[in-house]
Amino acid sequence: MAMLRTKQAREMSDKDRNSRLSEMRLDLMKETGGIRMGKPLKNTGRIGELKRSIARILTIKNEIRRQNGAKKK
């Protein structure tokens, strides 16, 4: 999965954004689980890239929620 740009995340529908978020979280769990099991990483920057992309999506979701005037859960 390629790195997610902010512009791309903003252009996605809410449904696409949520599915991409769950995919990224699953990938992150797989990567960190592999490290804990002693599996060597092919791409060491992948974990940081996933974390940043997840943060981007969550930030955009928060911005949209605040623009719509929704209260915090």
Coordinates of C-alpha atoms in Angstrom, one line a residue:
M1 CA 0.0 0.0 0.0
A2 CA 1.4 3.3 -1.0
M3 CA 1.8 6.3 1.3
L4 CA -1.4 8.3 1.7
R5 CA -1.2 12.0 0.9
T6 CA -3.3 14.5 2.7
K7 CA -4.9 15.7 -0.5
Q8 CA -5.9 12.1 -1.4
A9 CA -7.4 11.5 2.0
R10 CA -9.5 14.7 1.8
E11 CA -10.9 13.6 -1.6
M12 CA -12.0 10.2 -0.4
S13 CA -15.5 9.5 0.8
D14 CA -16.1 8.8 4.4
K15 CA -16.6 5.1 3.7
D16 CA -13.4 4.8 1.7
R17 CA -11.5 6.7 4.5
N18 CA -12.8 4.3 7.1
S19 CA -11.9 1.2 5.1
R20 CA -8.5 2.5 4.4
L21 CA -8.0 3.3 8.1
S22 CA -8.9 -0.2 9.1
E23 CA -6.6 -1.7 6.4
M24 CA -3.7 0.5 7.6
R25 CA -4.3 -0.5 11.2
L26 CA -4.3 -4.2 10.3
D27 CA -1.0 -3.7 8.3
L28 CA 0.6 -1.9 11.3
M29 CA -0.4 -4.8 13.6
K30 CA 1.1 -7.3 11.2
E31 CA 4.4 -5.3 10.9
T32 CA 4.7 -4.9 14.6
G33 CA 3.8 -8.5 15.3
G34 CA 6.5 -9.6 12.9
I35 CA 9.1 -7.5 14.7
R36 CA 8.1 -9.1 18.0
M37 CA 8.4 -12.5 16.6
G38 CA 11.9 -11.7 15.3
K39 CA 11.1 -11.4 11.6
P40 CA 13.5 -9.1 9.8
L41 CA 11.9 -6.1 8.1
K42 CA 12.2 -5.5 4.4
N43 CA 11.4 -1.9 4.7
T44 CA 12.3 -0.3 8.0
G45 CA 10.4 3.0 7.2
R46 CA 7.1 1.2 6.7
I47 CA 6.0 1.4 10.3
G48 CA 6.5 5.1 10.5
E49 CA 4.8 5.6 7.2
L50 CA 1.8 3.7 8.4
K51 CA 1.6 5.6 11.7
R52 CA 1.7 8.9 9.9
S53 CA -0.9 7.9 7.4
I54 CA -3.2 6.7 10.2
A55 CA -2.7 10.1 11.9
R56 CA -3.5 11.9 8.7
I57 CA -6.8 10.1 8.3
L58 CA -7.8 10.6 11.9
T59 CA -6.9 14.3 11.7
I60 CA -9.0 14.8 8.6
K61 CA -11.9 12.9 10.2
N62 CA -11.7 15.2 13.2
E63 CA -11.6 18.3 11.1
I64 CA -14.7 17.2 9.1
R65 CA -16.5 16.3 12.4
R66 CA -15.7 19.8 13.8
Q67 CA -16.8 21.6 10.7
N68 CA -20.2 19.8 10.9
G69 CA -20.6 21.0 14.4
A70 CA -20.6 17.5 16.0
K71 CA -19.6 17.2 19.6
K72 CA -16.8 15.0 20.9
K73 CA -18.0 11.4 21.7

